[in-house]
PDB file of C-alpha atoms in Angstrom:
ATOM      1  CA  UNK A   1       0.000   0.000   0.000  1.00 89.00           C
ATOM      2  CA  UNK A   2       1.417   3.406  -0.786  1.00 93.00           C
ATOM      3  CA  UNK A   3      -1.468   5.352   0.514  1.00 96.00           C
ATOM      4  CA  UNK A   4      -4.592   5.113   1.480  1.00 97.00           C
ATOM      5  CA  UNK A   5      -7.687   7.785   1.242  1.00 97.00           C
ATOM      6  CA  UNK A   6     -10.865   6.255   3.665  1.00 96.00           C
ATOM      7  CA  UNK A   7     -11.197   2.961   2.038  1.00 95.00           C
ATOM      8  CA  UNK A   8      -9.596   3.780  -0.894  1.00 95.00           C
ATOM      9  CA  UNK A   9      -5.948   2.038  -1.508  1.00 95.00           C
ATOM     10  CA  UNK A  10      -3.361   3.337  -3.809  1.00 94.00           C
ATOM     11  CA  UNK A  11      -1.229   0.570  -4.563  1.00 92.00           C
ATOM     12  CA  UNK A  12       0.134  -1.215  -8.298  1.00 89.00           C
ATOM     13  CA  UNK A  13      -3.845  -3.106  -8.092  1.00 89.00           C
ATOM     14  CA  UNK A  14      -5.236  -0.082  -7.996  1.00 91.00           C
ATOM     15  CA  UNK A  15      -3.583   3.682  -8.722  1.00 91.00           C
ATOM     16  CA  UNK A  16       0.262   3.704  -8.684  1.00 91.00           C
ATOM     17  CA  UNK A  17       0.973   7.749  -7.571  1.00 93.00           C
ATOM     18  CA  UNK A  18       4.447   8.812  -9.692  1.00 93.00           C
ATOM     19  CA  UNK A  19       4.053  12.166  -6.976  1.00 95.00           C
ATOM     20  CA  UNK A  20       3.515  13.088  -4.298  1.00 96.00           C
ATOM     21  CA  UNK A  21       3.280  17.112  -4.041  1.00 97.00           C
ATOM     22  CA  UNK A  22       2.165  18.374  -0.583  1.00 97.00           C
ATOM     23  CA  UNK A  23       1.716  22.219  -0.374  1.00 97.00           C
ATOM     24  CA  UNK A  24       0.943  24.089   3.390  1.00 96.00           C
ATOM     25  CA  UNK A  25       0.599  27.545   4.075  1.00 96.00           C
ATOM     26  CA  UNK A  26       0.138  29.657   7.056  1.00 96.00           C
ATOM     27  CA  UNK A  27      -1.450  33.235   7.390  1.00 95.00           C
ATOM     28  CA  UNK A  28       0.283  36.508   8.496  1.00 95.00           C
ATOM     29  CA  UNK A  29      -1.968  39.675   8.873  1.00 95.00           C
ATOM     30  CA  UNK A  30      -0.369  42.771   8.127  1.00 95.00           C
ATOM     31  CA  UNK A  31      -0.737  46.296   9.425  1.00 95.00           C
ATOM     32  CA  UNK A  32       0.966  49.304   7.318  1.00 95.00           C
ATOM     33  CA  UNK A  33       3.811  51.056   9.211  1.00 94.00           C
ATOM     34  CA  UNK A  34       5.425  55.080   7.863  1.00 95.00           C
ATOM     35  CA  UNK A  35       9.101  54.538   7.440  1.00 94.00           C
ATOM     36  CA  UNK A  36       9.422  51.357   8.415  1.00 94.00           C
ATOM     37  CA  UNK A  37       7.953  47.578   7.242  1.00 94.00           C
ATOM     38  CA  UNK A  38       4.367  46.710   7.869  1.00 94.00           C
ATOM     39  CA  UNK A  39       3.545  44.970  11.260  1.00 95.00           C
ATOM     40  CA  UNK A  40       2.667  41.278  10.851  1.00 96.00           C
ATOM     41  CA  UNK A  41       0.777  38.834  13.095  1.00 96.00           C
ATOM     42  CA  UNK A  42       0.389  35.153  12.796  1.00 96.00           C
ATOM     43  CA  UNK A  43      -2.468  34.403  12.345  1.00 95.00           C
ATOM     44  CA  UNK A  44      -3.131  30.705  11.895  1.00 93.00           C
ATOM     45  CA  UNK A  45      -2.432  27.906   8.972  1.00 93.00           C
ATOM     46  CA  UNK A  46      -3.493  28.417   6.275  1.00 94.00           C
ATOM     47  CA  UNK A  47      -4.378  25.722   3.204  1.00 95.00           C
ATOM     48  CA  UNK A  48      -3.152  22.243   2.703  1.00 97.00           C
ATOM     49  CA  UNK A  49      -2.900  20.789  -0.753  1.00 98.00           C
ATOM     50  CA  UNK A  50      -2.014  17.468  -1.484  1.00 98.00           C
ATOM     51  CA  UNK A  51      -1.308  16.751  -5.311  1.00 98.00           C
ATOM     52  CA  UNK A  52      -0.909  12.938  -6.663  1.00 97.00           C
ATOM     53  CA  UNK A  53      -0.023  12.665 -10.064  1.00 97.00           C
ATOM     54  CA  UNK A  54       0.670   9.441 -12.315  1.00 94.00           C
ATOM     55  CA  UNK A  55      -0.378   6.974 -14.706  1.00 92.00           C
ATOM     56  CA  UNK A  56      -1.765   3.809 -15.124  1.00 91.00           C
ATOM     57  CA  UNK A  57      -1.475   0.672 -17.600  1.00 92.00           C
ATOM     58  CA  UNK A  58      -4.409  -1.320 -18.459  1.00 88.00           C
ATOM     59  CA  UNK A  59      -2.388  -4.576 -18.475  1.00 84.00           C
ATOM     60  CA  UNK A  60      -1.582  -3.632 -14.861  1.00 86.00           C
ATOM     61  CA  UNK A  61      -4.824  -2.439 -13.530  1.00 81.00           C
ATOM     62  CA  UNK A  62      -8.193  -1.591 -15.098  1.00 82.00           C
ATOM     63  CA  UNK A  63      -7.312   2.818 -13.958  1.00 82.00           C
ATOM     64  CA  UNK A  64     -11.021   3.632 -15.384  1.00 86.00           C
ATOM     65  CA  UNK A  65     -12.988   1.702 -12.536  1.00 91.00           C
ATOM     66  CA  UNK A  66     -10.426   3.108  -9.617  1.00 92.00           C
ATOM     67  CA  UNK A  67     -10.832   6.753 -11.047  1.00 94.00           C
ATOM     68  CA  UNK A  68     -14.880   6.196 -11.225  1.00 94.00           C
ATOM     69  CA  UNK A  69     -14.292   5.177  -7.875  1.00 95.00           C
ATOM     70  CA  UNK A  70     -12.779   8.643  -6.663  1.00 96.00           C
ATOM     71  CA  UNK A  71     -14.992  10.825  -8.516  1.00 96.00           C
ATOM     72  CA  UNK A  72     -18.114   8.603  -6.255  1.00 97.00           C
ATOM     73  CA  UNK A  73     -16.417   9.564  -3.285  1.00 97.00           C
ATOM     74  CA  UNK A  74     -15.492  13.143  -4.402  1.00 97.00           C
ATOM     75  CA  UNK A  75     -19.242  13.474  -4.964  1.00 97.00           C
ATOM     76  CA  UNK A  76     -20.102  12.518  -1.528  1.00 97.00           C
ATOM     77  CA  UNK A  77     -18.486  16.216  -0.647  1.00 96.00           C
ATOM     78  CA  UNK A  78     -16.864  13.814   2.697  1.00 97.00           C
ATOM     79  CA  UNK A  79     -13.613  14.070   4.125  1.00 97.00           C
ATOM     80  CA  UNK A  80     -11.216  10.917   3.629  1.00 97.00           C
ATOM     81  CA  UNK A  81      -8.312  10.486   6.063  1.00 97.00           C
ATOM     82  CA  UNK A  82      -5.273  10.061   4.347  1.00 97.00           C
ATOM     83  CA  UNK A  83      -3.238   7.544   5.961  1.00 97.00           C
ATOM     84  CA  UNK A  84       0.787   6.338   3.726  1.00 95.00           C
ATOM     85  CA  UNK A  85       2.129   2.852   3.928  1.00 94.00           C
ATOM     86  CA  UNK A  86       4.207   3.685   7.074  1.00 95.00           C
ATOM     87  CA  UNK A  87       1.145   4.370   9.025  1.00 95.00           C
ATOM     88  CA  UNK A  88       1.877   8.330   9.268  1.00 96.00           C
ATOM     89  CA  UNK A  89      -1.565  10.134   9.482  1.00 96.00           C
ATOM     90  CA  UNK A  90      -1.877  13.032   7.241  1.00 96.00           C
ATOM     91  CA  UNK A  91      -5.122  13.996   8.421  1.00 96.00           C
ATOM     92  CA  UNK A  92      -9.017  14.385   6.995  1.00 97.00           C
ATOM     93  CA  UNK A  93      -8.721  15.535   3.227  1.00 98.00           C
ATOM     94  CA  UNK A  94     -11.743  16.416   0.748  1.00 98.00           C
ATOM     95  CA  UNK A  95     -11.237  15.554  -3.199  1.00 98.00           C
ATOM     96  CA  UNK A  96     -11.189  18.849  -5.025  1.00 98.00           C
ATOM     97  CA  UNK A  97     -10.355  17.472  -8.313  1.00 98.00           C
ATOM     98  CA  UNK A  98      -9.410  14.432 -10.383  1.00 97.00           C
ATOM     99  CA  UNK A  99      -8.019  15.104 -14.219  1.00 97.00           C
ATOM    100  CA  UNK A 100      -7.512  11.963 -16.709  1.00 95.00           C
ATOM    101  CA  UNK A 101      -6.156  11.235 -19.798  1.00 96.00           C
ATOM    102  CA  UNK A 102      -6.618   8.058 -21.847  1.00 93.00           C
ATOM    103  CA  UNK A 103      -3.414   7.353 -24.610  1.00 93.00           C
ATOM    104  CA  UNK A 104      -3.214   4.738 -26.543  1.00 91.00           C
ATOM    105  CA  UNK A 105      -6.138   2.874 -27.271  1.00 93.00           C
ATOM    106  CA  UNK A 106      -7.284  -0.331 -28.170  1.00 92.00           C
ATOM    107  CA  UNK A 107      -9.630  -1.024 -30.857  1.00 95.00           C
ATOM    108  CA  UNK A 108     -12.946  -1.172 -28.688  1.00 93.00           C
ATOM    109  CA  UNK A 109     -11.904   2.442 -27.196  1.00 89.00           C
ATOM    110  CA  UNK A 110     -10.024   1.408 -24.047  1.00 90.00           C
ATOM    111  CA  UNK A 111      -7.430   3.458 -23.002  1.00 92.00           C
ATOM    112  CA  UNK A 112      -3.328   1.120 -22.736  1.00 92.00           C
ATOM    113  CA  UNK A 113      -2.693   4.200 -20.307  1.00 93.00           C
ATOM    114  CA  UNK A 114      -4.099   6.643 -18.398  1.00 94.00           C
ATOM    115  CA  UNK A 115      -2.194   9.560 -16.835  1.00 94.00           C
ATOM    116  CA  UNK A 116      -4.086  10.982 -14.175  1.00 95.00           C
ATOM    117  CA  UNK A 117      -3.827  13.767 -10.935  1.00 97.00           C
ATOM    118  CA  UNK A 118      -5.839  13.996  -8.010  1.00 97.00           C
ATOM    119  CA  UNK A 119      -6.191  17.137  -5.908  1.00 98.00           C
ATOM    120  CA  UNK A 120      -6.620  17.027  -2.179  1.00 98.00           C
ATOM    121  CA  UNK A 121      -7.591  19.768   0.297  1.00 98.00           C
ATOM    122  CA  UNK A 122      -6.754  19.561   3.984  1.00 97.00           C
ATOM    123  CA  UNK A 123     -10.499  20.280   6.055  1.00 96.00           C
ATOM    124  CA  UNK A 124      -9.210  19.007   9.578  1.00 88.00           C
ATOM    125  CA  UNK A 125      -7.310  21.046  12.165  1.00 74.00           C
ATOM    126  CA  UNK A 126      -3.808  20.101  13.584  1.00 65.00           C
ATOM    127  CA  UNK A 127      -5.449  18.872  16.993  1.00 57.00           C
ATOM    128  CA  UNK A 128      -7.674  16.962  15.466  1.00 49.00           C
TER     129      UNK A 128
END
């Protein structure tokens, strides 16, 4: 298992992540200052993106059924923890957007490979 989303398991089976792009930010107000630089306060974290990008081989895994899969539990609009293979908790993440790509086809229309990324949005807090 590289990662897992609620129930869903990325792993060579299923959706094989090349990336694994994790972006956090945190919020400073500021106040304007004559002369000198403006006065900042922290105040608080601010969003957490997690992007996973890769691609898939159809005589590896059927990728069309695990992305249909997402996109069900992106519609639910629920948060997913986000658990890797080493156990470390990431914490509660909401699907914000799933982009695929079929190359290659066979003669019935199926896709040899897809390349896909899935966009993740922290919802949690850091107590949680």
């Amino acid at each position: 298992m590289l990662l897992a989303l609620g129930m869903f398991v990325f792993s060579i089976d299923t959706l094989a992540f090349d990336d694994l792009n994790r972006r956090a930010n945190w919020r400073h107000a500021t106040s304007t200052r004559v002369g000198t630089r403006d006065a900042t306060q922290f105040t608080g974290p601010g969003e957490e993106t997690i992007s996973l990008p890769g691609s898939v081989f159809h005589e590896i895994a059927d990728g069309s059924v695990s992305i249909d899969e997402l996109r069900a539990m992106a519609n639910t609009g629920d948060a997913w923890s986000l658990v890797d293979g080493r156990g470390y908790v990431y914490g509660a993440f909401v699907i914000t957007g799933i982009d695929d790509r079929g190359k290659g086809f066979f003669p019935d229309g199926t896709p040899r490979q897809i390349d896909f990324s899935i966009e993740l949005l922290r919802v949690d807090h850091d107590d949680a």
